[in-house]
CSV table of C-alpha atoms in Angstrom, one decimal:
chain,number,residue,atom,x,y,z
A,1,MET,CA,-21.3,-90.5,7.9
A,2,SER,CA,-20.4,-92.4,4.7
A,3,ARG,CA,-22.6,-92.0,1.5
A,4,MET,CA,-23.6,-95.7,1.8
A,5,SER,CA,-24.5,-95.2,5.5
A,6,LYS,CA,-26.7,-92.2,4.6
A,7,PHE,CA,-28.4,-94.2,1.8
A,8,ARG,CA,-29.1,-97.1,4.1
A,9,LYS,CA,-30.4,-94.8,6.8
A,10,LEU,CA,-32.7,-92.9,4.5
A,11,ALA,CA,-33.9,-96.1,2.8
A,12,GLY,CA,-34.6,-97.8,6.1
A,13,ILE,CA,-36.4,-94.8,7.6
A,14,SER,CA,-38.5,-94.3,4.4
A,15,ALA,CA,-39.5,-97.9,4.2
A,16,PHE,CA,-40.3,-98.0,7.9
A,17,ALA,CA,-42.3,-94.7,7.7
A,18,PHE,CA,-44.5,-96.2,5.0
A,19,ALA,CA,-45.0,-99.3,7.1
A,20,ALA,CA,-45.8,-97.3,10.1
A,21,MET,CA,-48.5,-95.3,8.3
A,22,THR,CA,-50.3,-98.5,7.3
A,23,ALA,CA,-49.9,-100.2,10.7
A,24,VAL,CA,-52.4,-100.3,13.5
A,25,ASN,CA,-50.9,-97.8,15.9
A,26,SER,CA,-52.4,-99.0,19.1
A,27,ALA,CA,-51.3,-100.8,22.3
A,28,ASN,CA,-53.3,-103.8,21.1
A,29,ALA,CA,-51.6,-104.1,17.7
A,30,ALA,CA,-50.8,-107.7,16.8
A,31,ASN,CA,-47.4,-106.9,15.4
A,32,TRP,CA,-44.9,-105.2,17.8
A,33,ARG,CA,-41.7,-103.6,16.5
A,34,TYR,CA,-38.3,-103.9,18.2
A,35,ALA,CA,-35.0,-102.4,17.1
A,36,HIS,CA,-31.5,-102.8,18.4
A,37,GLU,CA,-28.0,-101.5,17.6
A,38,GLU,CA,-26.0,-104.6,16.7
A,39,TYR,CA,-25.7,-107.1,13.9
A,40,GLU,CA,-26.9,-110.6,13.3
A,41,GLY,CA,-25.7,-113.0,15.9
A,42,ASP,CA,-24.4,-110.3,18.3
A,43,VAL,CA,-25.5,-110.3,21.9
A,44,GLN,CA,-28.3,-107.7,21.5
A,45,ASP,CA,-29.6,-109.7,18.5
A,46,VAL,CA,-29.7,-112.9,20.5
A,47,TYR,CA,-31.5,-111.2,23.3
A,48,ALA,CA,-34.1,-109.7,20.8
A,49,TYR,CA,-34.8,-113.1,19.3
A,50,LYS,CA,-35.2,-114.7,22.6
A,51,PHE,CA,-37.6,-112.0,23.6
A,52,LYS,CA,-39.5,-112.5,20.3
A,53,GLU,CA,-39.5,-116.3,20.9
A,54,TYR,CA,-41.2,-115.9,24.3
A,55,ILE,CA,-43.8,-113.3,23.0
A,56,GLU,CA,-44.8,-115.4,20.1
A,57,GLU,CA,-44.9,-118.7,21.9
A,58,ASN,CA,-47.0,-117.3,24.7
A,59,SER,CA,-49.4,-115.0,22.9
A,60,ASP,CA,-51.0,-114.2,19.6
A,61,HIS,CA,-48.7,-111.2,19.1
A,62,THR,CA,-45.9,-111.2,16.6
A,63,LEU,CA,-42.6,-109.2,17.0
A,64,GLN,CA,-40.6,-107.7,14.1
A,65,VAL,CA,-36.9,-107.2,14.9
A,66,PHE,CA,-34.8,-104.6,13.2
A,67,ARG,CA,-31.0,-104.8,13.3
A,68,PHE,CA,-28.4,-102.0,13.2
A,69,GLY,CA,-28.7,-99.8,10.1
A,70,GLU,CA,-32.1,-101.1,9.0
A,71,LEU,CA,-33.9,-98.1,10.5
A,72,GLY,CA,-30.9,-95.8,10.9
A,73,GLU,CA,-28.4,-95.6,13.7
A,74,SER,CA,-28.6,-95.6,17.5
A,75,ASP,CA,-30.0,-92.0,17.8
A,76,ASP,CA,-32.6,-92.7,15.1
A,77,ILE,CA,-34.1,-95.8,16.7
A,78,MET,CA,-34.2,-94.1,20.1
A,79,GLU,CA,-36.1,-91.1,18.5
A,80,GLN,CA,-38.5,-93.5,16.8
A,81,THR,CA,-39.2,-95.3,20.1
A,82,GLN,CA,-39.9,-92.1,21.9
A,83,ALA,CA,-42.2,-91.1,19.1
A,84,GLY,CA,-44.1,-94.3,19.4
A,85,ILE,CA,-43.1,-95.6,16.0
A,86,LEU,CA,-41.2,-98.4,17.6
A,87,ASN,CA,-42.5,-100.3,20.6
A,88,PHE,CA,-39.2,-101.6,21.9
A,89,VAL,CA,-35.6,-100.6,21.6
A,90,ASN,CA,-32.3,-102.0,22.9
A,91,GLN,CA,-29.6,-99.4,23.4
A,92,SER,CA,-26.5,-99.3,25.4
A,93,PRO,CA,-26.0,-96.6,28.0
A,94,GLY,CA,-23.1,-95.5,25.9
A,95,PHE,CA,-25.5,-93.9,23.5
A,96,THR,CA,-28.3,-93.3,25.9
A,97,GLY,CA,-25.9,-91.1,27.9
A,98,SER,CA,-26.7,-88.1,25.8
A,99,LEU,CA,-30.4,-88.5,26.8
A,100,ILE,CA,-29.9,-89.8,30.3
A,101,PRO,CA,-26.4,-88.6,31.6
A,102,GLU,CA,-26.6,-90.8,34.6
A,103,ALA,CA,-26.5,-93.9,32.3
A,104,GLN,CA,-22.8,-93.1,31.7
A,105,ILE,CA,-22.0,-94.5,35.1
A,106,PHE,CA,-21.2,-97.8,33.5
A,107,PHE,CA,-18.1,-96.2,31.9
A,108,ILE,CA,-16.4,-95.3,35.2
A,109,PRO,CA,-13.4,-97.6,35.1
A,110,TYR,CA,-13.0,-100.2,37.8
A,111,LEU,CA,-16.3,-99.4,39.4
A,112,MET,CA,-17.8,-102.8,38.3
A,113,PRO,CA,-16.4,-106.1,39.3
A,114,THR,CA,-15.2,-108.3,36.4
A,115,ASP,CA,-16.0,-111.9,37.5
A,116,MET,CA,-19.2,-113.0,35.8
A,117,GLU,CA,-20.9,-114.5,38.8
A,118,THR,CA,-20.7,-111.2,40.8
A,119,VAL,CA,-21.7,-109.1,37.8
A,120,VAL,CA,-24.8,-111.2,37.1
A,121,GLU,CA,-25.8,-111.1,40.8
A,122,PHE,CA,-25.4,-107.3,40.8
A,123,PHE,CA,-27.7,-106.9,37.8
A,124,ARG,CA,-30.3,-109.2,39.5
A,125,THR,CA,-30.3,-107.5,42.8
A,126,SER,CA,-29.0,-103.9,42.5
A,127,GLU,CA,-31.4,-101.2,43.8
A,128,ALA,CA,-29.7,-98.7,41.4
A,129,ILE,CA,-30.3,-101.0,38.4
A,130,ASN,CA,-33.8,-102.1,39.3
A,131,GLU,CA,-35.3,-99.1,41.0
A,132,ASP,CA,-33.3,-95.9,40.3
A,133,PHE,CA,-32.7,-96.4,36.6
A,134,PRO,CA,-36.4,-97.2,35.7
A,135,ALA,CA,-37.3,-93.8,37.2
A,136,LEU,CA,-34.7,-92.0,35.2
A,137,TYR,CA,-35.8,-93.7,32.0
A,138,ALA,CA,-39.5,-93.0,32.7
A,139,ASP,CA,-38.8,-89.3,32.8
A,140,LYS,CA,-37.7,-89.6,29.1
A,141,GLY,CA,-40.9,-91.5,28.1
A,142,LEU,CA,-39.3,-95.0,28.3
A,143,GLU,CA,-40.2,-98.1,30.3
A,144,LEU,CA,-36.9,-99.7,31.3
A,145,LEU,CA,-37.5,-103.5,31.1
A,146,LYS,CA,-34.1,-105.0,31.6
A,147,MET,CA,-30.4,-104.0,31.9
A,148,TYR,CA,-27.9,-106.8,31.2
A,149,PRO,CA,-24.2,-107.3,30.6
A,150,GLU,CA,-22.7,-108.2,27.3
A,151,GLY,CA,-19.1,-108.9,28.2
A,152,GLU,CA,-15.9,-107.6,29.6
A,153,MET,CA,-14.4,-104.5,28.0
A,154,VAL,CA,-11.3,-105.1,26.0
A,155,VAL,CA,-8.9,-102.9,24.0
A,156,THR,CA,-7.4,-103.7,20.6
A,157,VAL,CA,-4.2,-101.9,19.9
A,158,ASP,CA,-1.4,-101.8,17.3
A,159,GLU,CA,1.2,-102.9,19.9
A,160,PRO,CA,1.0,-104.4,23.4
A,161,VAL,CA,0.1,-102.2,26.3
A,162,THR,CA,1.1,-102.9,29.9
A,163,GLU,CA,1.0,-99.4,31.5
A,164,PRO,CA,-0.7,-96.0,30.9
A,165,ALA,CA,2.5,-94.6,29.3
A,166,ASP,CA,2.0,-97.1,26.4
A,167,PHE,CA,-1.2,-95.3,25.5
A,168,ASN,CA,0.6,-92.0,25.0
A,169,ASN,CA,0.0,-90.6,21.5
A,170,LYS,CA,-2.3,-93.4,20.6
A,171,LYS,CA,-5.6,-92.6,18.9
A,172,ILE,CA,-8.6,-94.6,20.1
A,173,ARG,CA,-12.0,-94.8,18.5
A,174,VAL,CA,-14.8,-94.7,21.0
A,175,MET,CA,-18.6,-94.4,21.0
A,176,THR,CA,-20.0,-90.9,21.1
A,177,ASN,CA,-20.0,-90.8,24.8
A,178,PRO,CA,-18.3,-88.0,26.8
A,179,LEU,CA,-17.4,-90.1,29.8
A,180,LEU,CA,-16.0,-92.9,27.7
A,181,SER,CA,-13.7,-90.4,26.1
A,182,GLU,CA,-12.8,-89.2,29.6
A,183,THR,CA,-11.9,-92.7,30.6
A,184,TYR,CA,-9.4,-93.3,27.8
A,185,ALA,CA,-8.0,-89.8,28.1
A,186,ALA,CA,-7.3,-90.6,31.7
A,187,PHE,CA,-5.5,-93.8,30.6
A,188,GLY,CA,-3.3,-91.6,28.4
A,189,ALA,CA,-4.8,-92.2,24.9
A,190,THR,CA,-6.4,-89.6,22.6
A,191,PRO,CA,-10.0,-90.6,22.1
A,192,THR,CA,-11.9,-89.9,18.9
A,193,PRO,CA,-15.7,-90.3,19.2
A,194,LEU,CA,-17.3,-92.0,16.2
A,195,PRO,CA,-20.8,-93.3,15.5
A,196,TRP,CA,-20.8,-97.1,16.0
A,197,GLY,CA,-21.7,-97.8,12.4
A,198,GLU,CA,-18.7,-95.9,11.1
A,199,VAL,CA,-16.1,-97.3,13.4
A,200,TYR,CA,-15.3,-100.5,11.6
A,201,GLY,CA,-15.0,-98.9,8.1
A,202,ALA,CA,-12.8,-96.1,9.5
A,203,LEU,CA,-10.4,-98.6,11.1
A,204,GLN,CA,-10.2,-100.7,7.9
A,205,THR,CA,-9.5,-97.6,5.8
A,206,ASN,CA,-6.7,-96.5,8.1
A,207,MET,CA,-5.1,-99.9,8.0
A,208,ILE,CA,-5.4,-100.4,4.3
A,209,GLN,CA,-4.0,-97.0,3.5
A,210,GLY,CA,-1.1,-97.7,5.8
A,211,GLN,CA,-2.0,-94.8,8.1
A,212,GLU,CA,-1.4,-94.8,11.8
A,213,ASN,CA,-3.2,-97.8,13.3
A,214,PRO,CA,-5.8,-96.6,15.8
A,215,ILE,CA,-6.9,-98.6,18.8
A,216,PHE,CA,-10.5,-99.4,19.5
A,217,TRP,CA,-12.5,-100.0,22.6
A,218,ILE,CA,-14.8,-103.0,22.3
A,219,GLU,CA,-16.9,-105.4,24.3
A,220,SER,CA,-16.5,-109.2,24.4
A,221,GLY,CA,-17.1,-110.8,21.1
A,222,GLY,CA,-16.7,-107.6,19.2
A,223,LEU,CA,-14.2,-106.3,16.6
A,224,TYR,CA,-11.1,-108.2,17.8
A,225,GLU,CA,-9.9,-108.8,14.2
A,226,VAL,CA,-9.2,-105.1,13.6
A,227,SER,CA,-5.9,-105.1,15.3
A,228,PRO,CA,-3.5,-107.9,16.3
A,229,ASN,CA,-3.0,-107.0,20.0
A,230,LEU,CA,-5.7,-107.6,22.6
A,231,VAL,CA,-5.4,-106.0,26.0
A,232,PHE,CA,-7.5,-107.1,29.0
A,233,THR,CA,-7.4,-104.3,31.6
A,234,LYS,CA,-10.4,-105.5,33.6
A,235,HIS,CA,-11.8,-102.0,33.8
A,236,GLY,CA,-15.4,-102.9,33.3
A,237,TRP,CA,-18.2,-104.7,31.6
A,238,PHE,CA,-20.2,-103.5,28.6
A,239,THR,CA,-23.8,-103.0,29.6
A,240,THR,CA,-26.9,-102.5,27.5
A,241,ALA,CA,-30.6,-101.8,28.2
A,242,MET,CA,-33.9,-103.0,26.7
A,243,MET,CA,-36.9,-100.7,27.0
A,244,ALA,CA,-40.3,-99.9,25.6
A,245,ASN,CA,-42.1,-96.7,24.7
A,246,LYS,CA,-43.8,-95.8,28.0
A,247,SER,CA,-47.1,-94.7,26.5
A,248,PHE,CA,-47.3,-98.0,24.6
A,249,TYR,CA,-46.4,-100.0,27.7
A,250,ASP,CA,-48.8,-98.1,30.0
A,251,GLY,CA,-51.6,-98.8,27.6
A,252,LEU,CA,-51.1,-102.5,27.6
A,253,SER,CA,-53.5,-104.8,29.5
A,254,ASP,CA,-52.2,-106.3,32.7
A,255,GLU,CA,-51.9,-109.6,30.9
A,256,ASP,CA,-49.7,-108.1,28.2
A,257,LYS,CA,-47.6,-106.2,30.7
A,258,LYS,CA,-46.9,-109.5,32.4
A,259,LEU,CA,-46.2,-111.1,29.1
A,260,VAL,CA,-43.6,-108.3,28.2
A,261,GLN,CA,-42.0,-108.5,31.7
A,262,ASP,CA,-41.8,-112.3,31.6
A,263,ALA,CA,-40.3,-112.2,28.0
A,264,ALA,CA,-37.7,-109.7,29.2
A,265,ASP,CA,-36.8,-111.9,32.2
A,266,PHE,CA,-36.7,-115.0,29.9
A,267,ALA,CA,-34.4,-113.3,27.5
A,268,PHE,CA,-32.1,-112.1,30.3
A,269,GLU,CA,-31.7,-115.7,31.6
A,270,GLU,CA,-31.0,-116.9,28.1
A,271,ILE,CA,-28.4,-114.2,27.4
A,272,ILE,CA,-26.6,-114.9,30.6
A,273,GLN,CA,-26.1,-118.5,29.4
A,274,HIS,CA,-25.1,-117.2,26.0
A,275,ILE,CA,-22.3,-114.9,27.1
A,276,ASP,CA,-20.9,-117.4,29.6
A,277,GLY,CA,-17.6,-118.4,27.9
A,278,LEU,CA,-18.4,-116.3,24.8
A,279,ALA,CA,-15.2,-114.2,25.1
A,280,ASP,CA,-13.0,-117.3,25.4
A,281,GLU,CA,-14.7,-118.9,22.4
A,282,SER,CA,-14.3,-115.8,20.3
A,283,LEU,CA,-10.6,-115.5,21.3
A,284,ALA,CA,-9.9,-119.1,20.4
A,285,LYS,CA,-11.4,-118.6,17.0
A,286,ILE,CA,-9.3,-115.5,16.4
A,287,GLN,CA,-6.1,-117.2,17.5
A,288,GLU,CA,-6.9,-120.2,15.4
A,289,ALA,CA,-7.4,-117.9,12.4
A,290,SER,CA,-4.1,-115.9,12.9
A,291,ASP,CA,-0.7,-116.6,14.3
A,292,ASP,CA,-0.1,-112.8,14.7
A,293,VAL,CA,-2.6,-112.2,17.5
A,294,THR,CA,-1.2,-111.4,20.9
A,295,VAL,CA,-3.1,-111.4,24.1
A,296,THR,CA,-2.0,-109.3,27.1
A,297,ARG,CA,-3.7,-109.9,30.5
A,298,LEU,CA,-2.5,-107.3,32.9
A,299,SER,CA,-1.3,-108.4,36.3
A,300,ASP,CA,-2.8,-107.0,39.5
A,301,GLU,CA,0.2,-104.7,39.9
A,302,GLN,CA,-0.1,-103.4,36.3
A,303,ILE,CA,-3.8,-102.8,36.7
A,304,GLU,CA,-3.2,-100.7,39.8
A,305,ALA,CA,-1.5,-98.1,37.6
A,306,PHE,CA,-4.7,-97.8,35.5
A,307,LYS,CA,-6.9,-97.8,38.6
A,308,GLU,CA,-5.1,-94.8,39.9
A,309,ARG,CA,-6.5,-92.8,37.0
A,310,ALA,CA,-10.1,-93.8,37.8
A,311,PRO,CA,-11.0,-91.1,40.4
A,312,GLN,CA,-10.7,-88.3,37.8
A,313,VAL,CA,-13.3,-90.1,35.7
A,314,GLU,CA,-15.6,-90.4,38.7
A,315,GLU,CA,-15.2,-86.7,39.4
A,316,LYS,CA,-16.1,-85.9,35.8
A,317,PHE,CA,-19.2,-88.1,36.0
A,318,ILE,CA,-20.4,-86.2,39.1
A,319,GLU,CA,-19.6,-82.9,37.3
A,320,MET,CA,-21.8,-84.0,34.3
A,321,THR,CA,-24.7,-85.4,36.3
A,322,GLY,CA,-24.9,-83.3,39.5
A,323,ASP,CA,-26.6,-84.4,42.7
A,324,SER,CA,-28.7,-87.1,41.0
A,325,GLY,CA,-25.5,-88.7,39.5
A,326,GLU,CA,-23.7,-88.6,42.9
A,327,GLU,CA,-26.7,-90.2,44.6
A,328,LEU,CA,-26.8,-92.9,41.9
A,329,LEU,CA,-23.1,-93.5,42.3
A,330,ASN,CA,-23.4,-93.9,46.0
A,331,GLN,CA,-26.2,-96.4,45.6
A,332,PHE,CA,-24.2,-98.2,43.0
A,333,LYS,CA,-21.3,-98.6,45.4
A,334,GLU,CA,-23.6,-99.7,48.2
A,335,ASP,CA,-25.1,-102.4,46.0
A,336,LEU,CA,-21.7,-103.6,44.8
A,337,GLU,CA,-20.4,-103.8,48.3
A,338,GLU,CA,-23.4,-105.9,49.3
A,339,VAL,CA,-23.0,-108.3,46.4
A,340,GLN,CA,-19.2,-108.6,46.9
A,341,SER,CA,-19.6,-109.3,50.6
A,342,GLU,CA,-21.9,-112.3,50.1
């Protein structure tokens, strides 16, 4: 972690600790606290402010939103939520995977469909999403309120990629998630896990110093500008989850529980509208800003070469998660089959 990151983390935590000591720490507190792991204008931030909008327009409660870095990094805000300092947290399964290994299922390549309509319907109706996952989160003191997609996964790379062999000897920066590393290792790259807050700075440093350009896994609307070549492999959608401290949630009145659930549903519908076309808009802005950007959309035949690597990642997921992971994976596939057959 950089010196500046440490300073921001410590400053944020210290300021928040002081605020927490002076706040009313009960389920009926007028001001609720919500942290997420992205920046202003990013998808999680838009979701948080839609949630806030609904809460404040339909109750006397207020909601304070903290963005990435204001209270530390992803691990910090999760710990604060479990401790009851934060009421709500939005965190992707990529980071939650260390706490709930089964959450890494979203990083099995080519498990999820890539067309938006099917993806959204899956999140709306999936038994795995809406019944199995809440139970897993509850075991960790968390009330899972909503899982939602952020956008299709994309790779930025220092030169075009059309087959797994093109990834050989390429370094890739990924989130600190074991299965994500397994995915890109299966594709032929050499993954290097790095906390989200340090990725952008590390990539910029490498490029400025003329070192070997790394490649970086991102979700739609993310750090496209880091490298001039964008590769769409259609291997999955980036997913995130919004949850509450379970003791806090269980202590709410029935009226406030309904308020929270309705706010989560409202924000979900708003975010689905927000991400529709977001990737195309972001790409258009990037191409307008630079003539050097190239876009590679793999053909079905080219994708097959990557799909052939997916089973080894699936096997690794089962190895990591045991019987519970295998049961979840089977339910996932059953839910997906049902949605795709409609």
